[in-house]
Amino acid sequence: MDKYTVYTTAEECSEVSQMLMKVLRFGLDTKSPVDNITNKQKLSEEIGQLQYCLHKITRELELDRVTIQDAYDAKMTTWNKWKAYYDR
């Protein structure tokens, strides 16, 4: 197992989480005073980096793509059920 891939994937997960919190706090269209880039653009970049890492770790660790797809489908099925509780 390549630890670099695992470390990097975990780091990218954290960076996406951090950007999501900034979006909740400041909104999608707010620009950073440091680089004048919107939170939407930064979130898009972080998600792209995470997608690459997820693809790479799936291949390197030979994860079961059927299990991944089944979990994806199950989440899609239960999403609206649980979202209904949030909307109350």
mmCIF file of C-alpha atoms in Angstrom:
data_model
loop_
_atom_site.group_PDB
_atom_site.id
_atom_site.type_symbol
_atom_site.label_atom_id
_atom_site.label_comp_id
_atom_site.label_asym_id
_atom_site.label_seq_id
_atom_site.Cartn_x
_atom_site.Cartn_y
_atom_site.Cartn_z
ATOM 1 C CA MET A 1 0.000 0.000 0.000
ATOM 2 C CA ASP A 2 1.337 3.399 -0.994
ATOM 3 C CA LYS A 3 1.023 5.553 2.117
ATOM 4 C CA TYR A 4 1.377 8.732 0.041
ATOM 5 C CA THR A 5 -1.874 7.938 -1.755
ATOM 6 C CA VAL A 6 -3.662 7.288 1.535
ATOM 7 C CA TYR A 7 -2.289 10.447 3.182
ATOM 8 C CA THR A 8 -3.106 12.586 0.163
ATOM 9 C CA THR A 9 -6.638 11.228 -0.130
ATOM 10 C CA ALA A 10 -7.293 11.882 3.555
ATOM 11 C CA GLU A 11 -5.902 15.400 3.200
ATOM 12 C CA GLU A 12 -8.104 16.115 0.183
ATOM 13 C CA CYS A 13 -11.155 14.862 2.099
ATOM 14 C CA SER A 14 -10.326 17.358 4.842
ATOM 15 C CA GLU A 15 -9.847 20.184 2.352
ATOM 16 C CA VAL A 16 -13.235 19.527 0.762
ATOM 17 C CA SER A 17 -14.791 19.470 4.225
ATOM 18 C CA GLN A 18 -13.116 22.769 5.089
ATOM 19 C CA MET A 19 -14.365 24.400 1.884
ATOM 20 C CA LEU A 20 -17.897 23.148 2.504
ATOM 21 C CA MET A 21 -17.823 24.801 5.922
ATOM 22 C CA LYS A 22 -16.629 28.055 4.342
ATOM 23 C CA VAL A 23 -19.484 27.860 1.836
ATOM 24 C CA LEU A 24 -21.973 27.411 4.684
ATOM 25 C CA ARG A 25 -20.387 30.252 6.612
ATOM 26 C CA PHE A 26 -19.740 32.785 3.846
ATOM 27 C CA GLY A 27 -21.669 31.585 0.775
ATOM 28 C CA LEU A 28 -20.642 30.306 -2.637
ATOM 29 C CA ASP A 29 -20.033 33.677 -4.264
ATOM 30 C CA THR A 30 -17.875 35.212 -1.545
ATOM 31 C CA LYS A 31 -14.351 35.939 -2.723
ATOM 32 C CA SER A 32 -11.289 35.394 -0.618
ATOM 33 C CA PRO A 33 -9.532 38.654 0.264
ATOM 34 C CA VAL A 34 -6.237 36.827 -0.263
ATOM 35 C CA ASP A 35 -6.625 35.679 -3.872
ATOM 36 C CA ASN A 36 -10.004 37.076 -5.014
ATOM 37 C CA ILE A 37 -11.271 33.585 -5.922
ATOM 38 C CA THR A 38 -14.841 32.584 -5.057
ATOM 39 C CA ASN A 39 -15.620 29.804 -2.639
ATOM 40 C CA LYS A 40 -17.456 28.072 -5.499
ATOM 41 C CA GLN A 41 -14.293 27.995 -7.608
ATOM 42 C CA LYS A 42 -12.178 26.785 -4.684
ATOM 43 C CA LEU A 43 -14.716 24.070 -3.825
ATOM 44 C CA SER A 44 -14.745 22.956 -7.455
ATOM 45 C CA GLU A 45 -10.957 22.682 -7.443
ATOM 46 C CA GLU A 46 -10.891 20.745 -4.172
ATOM 47 C CA ILE A 47 -13.561 18.325 -5.379
ATOM 48 C CA GLY A 48 -11.596 17.744 -8.571
ATOM 49 C CA GLN A 49 -8.465 16.954 -6.574
ATOM 50 C CA LEU A 50 -10.429 14.624 -4.294
ATOM 51 C CA GLN A 51 -11.974 12.836 -7.267
ATOM 52 C CA TYR A 52 -8.505 12.149 -8.628
ATOM 53 C CA CYS A 53 -7.349 10.770 -5.275
ATOM 54 C CA LEU A 54 -10.451 8.600 -4.911
ATOM 55 C CA HIS A 55 -9.890 7.168 -8.379
ATOM 56 C CA LYS A 56 -6.220 6.532 -7.615
ATOM 57 C CA ILE A 57 -6.806 4.923 -4.214
ATOM 58 C CA THR A 58 -9.553 2.718 -5.664
ATOM 59 C CA ARG A 59 -7.118 1.366 -8.243
ATOM 60 C CA GLU A 60 -4.065 1.111 -5.981
ATOM 61 C CA LEU A 61 -5.858 -0.684 -3.168
ATOM 62 C CA GLU A 62 -7.822 -2.774 -5.659
ATOM 63 C CA LEU A 63 -11.079 -1.830 -3.979
ATOM 64 C CA ASP A 64 -14.179 -3.629 -5.132
ATOM 65 C CA ARG A 65 -15.883 -1.364 -7.657
ATOM 66 C CA VAL A 66 -19.136 -3.312 -7.369
ATOM 67 C CA THR A 67 -19.238 -2.652 -3.624
ATOM 68 C CA ILE A 68 -18.467 1.014 -4.258
ATOM 69 C CA GLN A 69 -21.260 1.262 -6.846
ATOM 70 C CA ASP A 70 -23.692 -0.578 -4.560
ATOM 71 C CA ALA A 71 -22.912 1.859 -1.731
ATOM 72 C CA TYR A 72 -23.333 4.784 -4.139
ATOM 73 C CA ASP A 73 -26.721 3.461 -5.251
ATOM 74 C CA ALA A 74 -27.813 2.819 -1.650
ATOM 75 C CA LYS A 75 -26.911 6.398 -0.682
ATOM 76 C CA MET A 76 -28.870 7.703 -3.646
ATOM 77 C CA THR A 77 -31.874 5.670 -2.496
ATOM 78 C CA THR A 78 -31.761 6.832 1.132
ATOM 79 C CA TRP A 79 -30.775 10.456 0.422
ATOM 80 C CA ASN A 80 -34.307 11.839 0.156
ATOM 81 C CA LYS A 81 -35.540 9.781 3.089
ATOM 82 C CA TRP A 82 -33.002 11.350 5.449
ATOM 83 C CA LYS A 83 -33.156 14.785 3.817
ATOM 84 C CA ALA A 84 -36.843 14.931 4.705
ATOM 85 C CA TYR A 85 -35.874 15.008 8.386
ATOM 86 C CA TYR A 86 -33.482 17.878 7.754
ATOM 87 C CA ASP A 87 -36.133 19.939 5.964
ATOM 88 C CA ARG A 88 -38.446 19.948 8.984
#
